[in-house]
mmCIF file of C-alpha atoms and ligand atoms in Angstrom:
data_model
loop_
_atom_site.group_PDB
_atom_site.id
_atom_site.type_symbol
_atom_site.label_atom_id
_atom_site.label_comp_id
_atom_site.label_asym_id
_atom_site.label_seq_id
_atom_site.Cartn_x
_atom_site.Cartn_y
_atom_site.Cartn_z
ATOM 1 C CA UNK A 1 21.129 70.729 -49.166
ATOM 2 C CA UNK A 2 17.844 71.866 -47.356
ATOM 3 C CA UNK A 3 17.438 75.749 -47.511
ATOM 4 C CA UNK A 4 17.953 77.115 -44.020
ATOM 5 C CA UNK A 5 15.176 79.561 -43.464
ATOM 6 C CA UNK A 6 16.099 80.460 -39.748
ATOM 7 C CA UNK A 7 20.157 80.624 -38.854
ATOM 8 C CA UNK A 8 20.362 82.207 -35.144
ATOM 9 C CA UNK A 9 23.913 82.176 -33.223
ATOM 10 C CA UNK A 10 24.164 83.414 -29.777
ATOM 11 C CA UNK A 11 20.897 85.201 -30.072
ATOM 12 C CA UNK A 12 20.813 87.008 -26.293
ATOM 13 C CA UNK A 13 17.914 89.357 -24.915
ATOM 14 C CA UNK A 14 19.350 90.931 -21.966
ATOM 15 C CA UNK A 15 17.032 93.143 -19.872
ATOM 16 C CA UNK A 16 19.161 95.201 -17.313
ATOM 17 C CA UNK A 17 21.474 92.930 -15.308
ATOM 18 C CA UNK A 18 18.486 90.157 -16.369
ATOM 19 C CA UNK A 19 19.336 87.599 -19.322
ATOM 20 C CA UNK A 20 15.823 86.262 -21.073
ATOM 21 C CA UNK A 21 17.355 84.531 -23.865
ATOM 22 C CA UNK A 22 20.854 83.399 -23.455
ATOM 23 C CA UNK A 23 22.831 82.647 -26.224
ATOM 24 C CA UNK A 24 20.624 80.601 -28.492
ATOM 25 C CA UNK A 25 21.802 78.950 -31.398
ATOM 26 C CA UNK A 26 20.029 76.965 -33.883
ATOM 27 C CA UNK A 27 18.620 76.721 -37.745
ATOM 28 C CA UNK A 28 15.465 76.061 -39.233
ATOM 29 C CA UNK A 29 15.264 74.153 -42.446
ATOM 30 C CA UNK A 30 12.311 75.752 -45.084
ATOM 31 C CA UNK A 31 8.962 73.866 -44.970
ATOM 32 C CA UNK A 32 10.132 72.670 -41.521
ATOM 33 C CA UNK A 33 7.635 72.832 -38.614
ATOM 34 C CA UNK A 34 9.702 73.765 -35.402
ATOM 35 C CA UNK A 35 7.959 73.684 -32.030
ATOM 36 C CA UNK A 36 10.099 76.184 -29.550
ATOM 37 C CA UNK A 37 9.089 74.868 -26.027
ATOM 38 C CA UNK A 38 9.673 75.903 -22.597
ATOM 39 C CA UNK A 39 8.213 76.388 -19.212
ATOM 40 C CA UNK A 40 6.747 80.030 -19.065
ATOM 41 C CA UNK A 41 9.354 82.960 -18.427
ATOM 42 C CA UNK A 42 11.832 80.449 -20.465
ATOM 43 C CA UNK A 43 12.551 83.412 -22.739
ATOM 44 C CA UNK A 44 10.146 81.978 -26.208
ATOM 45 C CA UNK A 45 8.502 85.213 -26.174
ATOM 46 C CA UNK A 46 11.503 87.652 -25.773
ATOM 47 C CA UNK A 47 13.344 85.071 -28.606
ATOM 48 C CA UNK A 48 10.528 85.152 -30.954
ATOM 49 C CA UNK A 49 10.006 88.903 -31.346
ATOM 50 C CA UNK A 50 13.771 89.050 -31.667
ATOM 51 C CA UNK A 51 13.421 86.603 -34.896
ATOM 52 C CA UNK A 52 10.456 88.967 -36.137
ATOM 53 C CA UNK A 53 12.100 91.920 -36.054
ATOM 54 C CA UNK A 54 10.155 93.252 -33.632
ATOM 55 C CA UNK A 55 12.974 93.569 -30.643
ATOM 56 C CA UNK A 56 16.532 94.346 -31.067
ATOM 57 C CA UNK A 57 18.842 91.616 -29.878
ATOM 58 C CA UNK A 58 21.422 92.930 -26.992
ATOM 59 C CA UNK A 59 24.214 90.129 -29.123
ATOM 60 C CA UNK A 60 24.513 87.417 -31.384
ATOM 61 C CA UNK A 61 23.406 87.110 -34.660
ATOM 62 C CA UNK A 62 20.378 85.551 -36.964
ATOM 63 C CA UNK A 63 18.550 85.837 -40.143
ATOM 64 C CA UNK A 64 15.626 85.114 -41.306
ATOM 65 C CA UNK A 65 14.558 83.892 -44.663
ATOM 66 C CA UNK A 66 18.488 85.587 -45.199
ATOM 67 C CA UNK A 67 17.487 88.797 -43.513
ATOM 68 C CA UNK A 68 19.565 89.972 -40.729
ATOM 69 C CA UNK A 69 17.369 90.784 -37.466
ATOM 70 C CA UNK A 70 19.490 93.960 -36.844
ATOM 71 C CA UNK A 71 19.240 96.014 -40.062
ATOM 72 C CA UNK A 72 16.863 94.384 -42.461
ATOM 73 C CA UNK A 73 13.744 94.174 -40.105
ATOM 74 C CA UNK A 74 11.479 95.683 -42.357
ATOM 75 C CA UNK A 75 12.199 93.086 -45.392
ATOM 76 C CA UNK A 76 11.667 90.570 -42.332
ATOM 77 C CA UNK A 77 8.191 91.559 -41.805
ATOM 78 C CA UNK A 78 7.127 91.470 -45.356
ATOM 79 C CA UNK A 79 8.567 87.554 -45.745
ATOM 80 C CA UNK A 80 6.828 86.005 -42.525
ATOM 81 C CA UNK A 81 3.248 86.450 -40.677
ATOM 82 C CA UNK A 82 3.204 86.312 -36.898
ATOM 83 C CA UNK A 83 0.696 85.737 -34.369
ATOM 84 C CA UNK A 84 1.023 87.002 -31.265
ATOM 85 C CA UNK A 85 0.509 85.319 -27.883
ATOM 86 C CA UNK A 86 -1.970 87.941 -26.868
ATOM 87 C CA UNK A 87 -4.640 87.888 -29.709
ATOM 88 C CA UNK A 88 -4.147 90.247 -32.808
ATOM 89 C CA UNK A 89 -7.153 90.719 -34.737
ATOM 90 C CA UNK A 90 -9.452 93.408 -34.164
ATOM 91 C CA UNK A 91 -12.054 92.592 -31.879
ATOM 92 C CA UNK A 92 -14.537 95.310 -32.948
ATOM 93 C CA UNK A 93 -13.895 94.863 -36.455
ATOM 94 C CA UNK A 94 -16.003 92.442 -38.483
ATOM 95 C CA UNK A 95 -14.386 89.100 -39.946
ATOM 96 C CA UNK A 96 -14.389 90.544 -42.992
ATOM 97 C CA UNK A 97 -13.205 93.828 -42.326
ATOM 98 C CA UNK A 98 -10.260 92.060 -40.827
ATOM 99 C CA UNK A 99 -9.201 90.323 -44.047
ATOM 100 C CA UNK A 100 -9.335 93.277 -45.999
ATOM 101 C CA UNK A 101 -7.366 95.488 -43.126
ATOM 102 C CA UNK A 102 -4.695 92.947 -42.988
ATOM 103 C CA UNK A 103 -4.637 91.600 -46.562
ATOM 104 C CA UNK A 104 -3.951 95.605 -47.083
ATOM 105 C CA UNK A 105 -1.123 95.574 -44.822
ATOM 106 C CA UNK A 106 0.476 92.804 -46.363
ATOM 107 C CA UNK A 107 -0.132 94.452 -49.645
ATOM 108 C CA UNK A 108 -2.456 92.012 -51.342
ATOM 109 C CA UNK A 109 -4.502 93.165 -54.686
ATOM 110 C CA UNK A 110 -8.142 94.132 -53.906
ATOM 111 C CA UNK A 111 -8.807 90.809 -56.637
ATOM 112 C CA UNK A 112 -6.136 88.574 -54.203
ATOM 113 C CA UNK A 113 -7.993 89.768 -50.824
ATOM 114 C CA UNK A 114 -11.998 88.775 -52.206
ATOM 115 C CA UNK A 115 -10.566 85.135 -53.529
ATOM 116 C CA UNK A 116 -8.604 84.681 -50.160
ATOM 117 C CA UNK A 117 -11.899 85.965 -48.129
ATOM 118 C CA UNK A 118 -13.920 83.562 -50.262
ATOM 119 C CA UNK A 119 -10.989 80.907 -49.944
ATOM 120 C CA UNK A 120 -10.951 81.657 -45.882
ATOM 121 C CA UNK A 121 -14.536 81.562 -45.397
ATOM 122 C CA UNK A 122 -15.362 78.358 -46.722
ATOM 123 C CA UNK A 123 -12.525 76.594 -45.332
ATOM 124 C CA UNK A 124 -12.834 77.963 -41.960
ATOM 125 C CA UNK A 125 -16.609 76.994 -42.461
ATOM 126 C CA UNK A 126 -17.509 81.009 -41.948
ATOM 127 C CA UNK A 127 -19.419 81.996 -44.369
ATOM 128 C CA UNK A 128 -22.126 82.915 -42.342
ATOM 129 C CA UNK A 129 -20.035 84.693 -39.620
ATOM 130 C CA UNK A 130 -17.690 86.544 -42.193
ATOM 131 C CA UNK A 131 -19.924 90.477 -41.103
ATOM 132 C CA UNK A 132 -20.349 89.065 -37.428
ATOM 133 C CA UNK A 133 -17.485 91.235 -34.708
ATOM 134 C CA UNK A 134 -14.565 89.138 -34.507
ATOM 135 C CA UNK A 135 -15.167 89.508 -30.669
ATOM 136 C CA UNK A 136 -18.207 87.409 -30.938
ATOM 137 C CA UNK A 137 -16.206 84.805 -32.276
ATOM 138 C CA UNK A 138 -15.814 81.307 -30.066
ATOM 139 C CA UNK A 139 -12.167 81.571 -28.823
ATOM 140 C CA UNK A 140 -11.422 78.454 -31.047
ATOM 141 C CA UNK A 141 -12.949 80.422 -33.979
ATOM 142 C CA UNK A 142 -10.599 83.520 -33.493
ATOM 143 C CA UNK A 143 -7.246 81.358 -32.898
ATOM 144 C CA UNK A 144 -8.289 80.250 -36.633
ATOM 145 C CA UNK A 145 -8.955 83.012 -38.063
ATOM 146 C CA UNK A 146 -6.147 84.585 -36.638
ATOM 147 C CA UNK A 147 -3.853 81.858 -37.970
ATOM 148 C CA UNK A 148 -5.508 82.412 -41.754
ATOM 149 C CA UNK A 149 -4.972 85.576 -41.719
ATOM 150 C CA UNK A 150 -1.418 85.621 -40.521
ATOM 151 C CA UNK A 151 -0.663 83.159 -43.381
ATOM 152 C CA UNK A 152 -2.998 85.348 -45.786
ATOM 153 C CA UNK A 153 -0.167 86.563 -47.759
ATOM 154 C CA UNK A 154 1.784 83.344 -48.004
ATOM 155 C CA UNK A 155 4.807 84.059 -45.982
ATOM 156 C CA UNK A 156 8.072 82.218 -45.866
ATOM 157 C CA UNK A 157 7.870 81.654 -42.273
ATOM 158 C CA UNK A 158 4.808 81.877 -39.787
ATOM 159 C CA UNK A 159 5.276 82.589 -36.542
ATOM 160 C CA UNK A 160 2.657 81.480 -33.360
ATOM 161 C CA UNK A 161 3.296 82.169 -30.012
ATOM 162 C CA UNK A 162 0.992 79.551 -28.375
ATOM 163 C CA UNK A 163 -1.353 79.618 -30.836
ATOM 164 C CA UNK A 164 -4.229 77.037 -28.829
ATOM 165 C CA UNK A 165 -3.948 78.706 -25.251
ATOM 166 C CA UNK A 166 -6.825 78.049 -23.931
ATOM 167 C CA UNK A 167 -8.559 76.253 -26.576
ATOM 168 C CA UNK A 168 -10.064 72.610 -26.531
ATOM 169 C CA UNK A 169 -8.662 69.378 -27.570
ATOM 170 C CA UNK A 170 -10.620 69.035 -31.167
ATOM 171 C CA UNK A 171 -10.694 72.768 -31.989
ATOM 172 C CA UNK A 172 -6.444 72.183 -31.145
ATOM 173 C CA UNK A 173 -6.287 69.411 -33.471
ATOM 174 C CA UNK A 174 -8.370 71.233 -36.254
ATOM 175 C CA UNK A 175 -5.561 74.518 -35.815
ATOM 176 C CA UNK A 176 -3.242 71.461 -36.598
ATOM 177 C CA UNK A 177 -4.770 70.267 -39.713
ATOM 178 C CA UNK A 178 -4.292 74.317 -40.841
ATOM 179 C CA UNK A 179 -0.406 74.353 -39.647
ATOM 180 C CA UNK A 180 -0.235 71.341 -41.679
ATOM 181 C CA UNK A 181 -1.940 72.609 -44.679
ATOM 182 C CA UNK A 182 0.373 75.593 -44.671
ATOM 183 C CA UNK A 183 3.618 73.314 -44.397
ATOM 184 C CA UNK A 184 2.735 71.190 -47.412
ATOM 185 C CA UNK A 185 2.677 75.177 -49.123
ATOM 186 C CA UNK A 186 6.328 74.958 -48.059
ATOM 187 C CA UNK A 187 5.473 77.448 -45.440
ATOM 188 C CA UNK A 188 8.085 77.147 -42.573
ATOM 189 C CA UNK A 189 6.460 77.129 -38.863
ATOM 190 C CA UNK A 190 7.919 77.795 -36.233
ATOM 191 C CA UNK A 191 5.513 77.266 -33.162
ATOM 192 C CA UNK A 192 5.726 77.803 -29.396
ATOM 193 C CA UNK A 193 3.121 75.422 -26.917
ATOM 194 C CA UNK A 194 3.190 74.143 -23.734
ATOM 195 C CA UNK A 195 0.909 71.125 -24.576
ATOM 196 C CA UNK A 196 2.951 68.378 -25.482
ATOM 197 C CA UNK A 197 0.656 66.818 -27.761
ATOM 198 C CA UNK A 198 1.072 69.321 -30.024
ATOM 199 C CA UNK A 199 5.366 69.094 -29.358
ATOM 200 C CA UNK A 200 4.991 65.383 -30.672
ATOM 201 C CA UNK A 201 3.495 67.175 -33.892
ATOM 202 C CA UNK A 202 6.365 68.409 -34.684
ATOM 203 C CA UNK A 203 9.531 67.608 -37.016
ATOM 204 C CA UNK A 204 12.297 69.066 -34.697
ATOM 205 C CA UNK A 205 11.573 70.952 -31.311
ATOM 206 C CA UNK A 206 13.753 72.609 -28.985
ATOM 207 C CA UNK A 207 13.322 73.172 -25.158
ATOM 208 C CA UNK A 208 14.078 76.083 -23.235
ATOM 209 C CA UNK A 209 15.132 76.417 -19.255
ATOM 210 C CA UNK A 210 15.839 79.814 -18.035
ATOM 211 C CA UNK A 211 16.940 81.430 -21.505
ATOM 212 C CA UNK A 212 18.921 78.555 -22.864
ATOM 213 C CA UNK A 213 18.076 76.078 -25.364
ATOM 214 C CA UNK A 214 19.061 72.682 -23.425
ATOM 215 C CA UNK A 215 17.697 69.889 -25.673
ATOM 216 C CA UNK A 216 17.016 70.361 -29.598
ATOM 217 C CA UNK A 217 16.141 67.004 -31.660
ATOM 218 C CA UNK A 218 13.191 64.682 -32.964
ATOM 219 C CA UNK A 219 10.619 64.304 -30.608
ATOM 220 C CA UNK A 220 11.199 60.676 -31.175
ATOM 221 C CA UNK A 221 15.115 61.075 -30.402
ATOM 222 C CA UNK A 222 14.567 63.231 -27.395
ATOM 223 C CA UNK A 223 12.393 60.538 -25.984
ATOM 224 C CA UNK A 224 15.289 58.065 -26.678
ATOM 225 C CA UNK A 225 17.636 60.407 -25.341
ATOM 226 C CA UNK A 226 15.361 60.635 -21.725
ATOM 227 C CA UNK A 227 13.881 57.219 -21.751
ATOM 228 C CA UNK A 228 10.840 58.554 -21.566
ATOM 229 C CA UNK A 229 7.773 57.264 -23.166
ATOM 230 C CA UNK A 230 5.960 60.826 -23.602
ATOM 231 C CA UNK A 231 7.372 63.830 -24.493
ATOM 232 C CA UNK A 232 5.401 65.329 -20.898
ATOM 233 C CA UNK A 233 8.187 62.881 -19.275
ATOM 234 C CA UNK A 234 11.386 64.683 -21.232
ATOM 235 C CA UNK A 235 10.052 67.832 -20.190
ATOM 236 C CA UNK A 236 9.400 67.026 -16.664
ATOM 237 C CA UNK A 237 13.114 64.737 -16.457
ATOM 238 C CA UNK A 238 14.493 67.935 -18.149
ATOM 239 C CA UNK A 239 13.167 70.767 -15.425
ATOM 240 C CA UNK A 240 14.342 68.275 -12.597
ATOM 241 C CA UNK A 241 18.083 68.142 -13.626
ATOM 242 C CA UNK A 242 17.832 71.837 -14.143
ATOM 243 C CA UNK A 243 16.861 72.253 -10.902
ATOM 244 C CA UNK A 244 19.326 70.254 -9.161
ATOM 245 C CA UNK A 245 21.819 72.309 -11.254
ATOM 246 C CA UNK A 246 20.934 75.123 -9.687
ATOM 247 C CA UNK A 247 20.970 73.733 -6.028
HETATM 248 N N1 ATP B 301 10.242 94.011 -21.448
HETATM 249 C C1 ATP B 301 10.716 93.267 -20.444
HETATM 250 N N2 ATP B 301 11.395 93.812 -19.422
HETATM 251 C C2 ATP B 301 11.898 93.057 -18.416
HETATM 252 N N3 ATP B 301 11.759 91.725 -18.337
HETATM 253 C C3 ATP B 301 11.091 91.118 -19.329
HETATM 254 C C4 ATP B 301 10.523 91.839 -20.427
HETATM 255 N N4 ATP B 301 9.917 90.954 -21.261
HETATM 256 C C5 ATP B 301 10.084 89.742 -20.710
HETATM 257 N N5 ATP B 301 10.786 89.832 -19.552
HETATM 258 C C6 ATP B 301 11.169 88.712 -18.677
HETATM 259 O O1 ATP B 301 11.897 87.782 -19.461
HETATM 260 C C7 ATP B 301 11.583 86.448 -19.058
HETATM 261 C C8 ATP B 301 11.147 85.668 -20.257
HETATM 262 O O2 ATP B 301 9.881 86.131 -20.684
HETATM 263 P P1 ATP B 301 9.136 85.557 -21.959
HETATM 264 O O3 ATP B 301 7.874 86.312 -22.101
HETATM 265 O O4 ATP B 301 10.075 85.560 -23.105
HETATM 266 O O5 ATP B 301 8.865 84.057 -21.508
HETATM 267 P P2 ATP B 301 8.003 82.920 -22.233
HETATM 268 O O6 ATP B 301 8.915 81.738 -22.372
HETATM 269 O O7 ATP B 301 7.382 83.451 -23.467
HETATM 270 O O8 ATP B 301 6.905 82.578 -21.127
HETATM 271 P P3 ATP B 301 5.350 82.158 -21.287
HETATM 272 O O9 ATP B 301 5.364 80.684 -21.549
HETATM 273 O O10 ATP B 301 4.781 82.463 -19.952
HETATM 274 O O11 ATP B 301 4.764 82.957 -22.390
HETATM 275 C C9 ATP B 301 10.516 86.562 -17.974
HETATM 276 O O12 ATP B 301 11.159 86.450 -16.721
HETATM 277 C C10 ATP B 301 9.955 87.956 -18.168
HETATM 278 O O13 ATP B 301 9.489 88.489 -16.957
HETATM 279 MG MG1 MG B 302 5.469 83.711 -24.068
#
């Protein structure tokens, strides 16, 4: 049986009389790579730093890698990495001075944060950049860097909350090649986007309209499931029957 490394039922976010995530349930098998879409104010944000321990769920349950999201946030934080959708290095640090602060954090060995600096910098193709302000940095360049170190302690689960905003097509599909890379490790990723590209990159994905999870499959079976020839199509077929529900 596959090792379930995400197990959320009911998961709800209320703020006020306002419901951003309502009642999601689903798992996440390890070494899985799970793309969490939805059209923006869905509720991916709100669910995501519920699953991170970062926001206390209003009901419901979930663990994650078998931690519970209510009391065992702190044993949470020390199994996954997480990168936030509004960027979380330290602009005014250097490269480096960002893989030792975080490697820190995350408890690494002085010995384990030089070999992963090394490791980072010549994967990354860095090396000359490594004492250059991360704010300097190409946007493409940061979203990288950001991922490596987020994954710099080798973390059940990673967490990205749209990871490539902004960023162009080859940079995107170079982030991919590192998501990848971290999912042969057996590192689970779970992955939020809105470009749909990325969605077909995925093993499983689920969709979110208005809080709920409507659709969760293969992108190949969702496209069976719409008829649709791109996974652009499922999304667009899927916000037009939500609509007319509402009407
Ligand atoms: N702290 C908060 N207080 C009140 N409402 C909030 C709060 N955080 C989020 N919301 C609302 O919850 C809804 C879902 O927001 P969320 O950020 O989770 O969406 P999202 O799916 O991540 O969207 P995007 O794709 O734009 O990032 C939105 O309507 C948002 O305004
Ligand atoms: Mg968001």
């Amino acid at each position: 049986m596959e090792e379930k490394v995400i197990v959320c039922d009911k998961l709800t976010k209320r703020f006020g009389y306002f419901i951003a995530t309502n009642e999601i349930s689903f798992e996440v098998n390890k070494g899985e790579i799970f793309g969490f879409l939805g059209a923006n104010g869905a509720g991916k944000t709100t669910a995501m730093r519920m699953l991170c321990g970062l926001s206390a769920p209003t009901s419901g349950s979930a663990t994650i890698a078998g931690y519970d999201v209510y009391s065992e946030t702190e044993k949470i934080k020390r199994n996954i990495g997480y990168m936030s959708q509004k960027f979380s290095l330290y602009e005014n640090l250097t490269v480096l001075e960002n893989v030792e602060f975080f490697g820190g954090i995350y408890g690494l060995t002085d010995q384990e944060i030089k070999e992963k600096t090394e490791e980072l910098a010549s994967k990354l193709g860095l090396k000359s950049e490594m004492k250059k302000l991360v704010g300097s940095l190409p946007l493409g360049w940061k979203q990288k860097l950001s991922f490596s170190v987020a994954v710099l302690h080798e973390p059940k689960i990673v967490f990205l909350d749209e990871p490539t905003g902004g960023v162009d097509p080859v940079t995107r599909r170079q982030f991919w090649d590192l998501i990848y890379e971290a999912a042969d490790r057996r590192i689970t990723v779970f992955v939020t986007t809105h470009y749909m590209d990325e969605a077909e990159y995925c093993n499983r994905i689920s969709i979110m309209v208005d809080g709920r999870i409507e659709v969760l499959d293969t992108p190949a079976n969702l496209k069976k499931q719409f008829q649709a020839n791109s996974m652009d199509e499922v999304f667009y077929q899927l916000a037009r029957s939500a609509k007319r529900a509402d009407s």
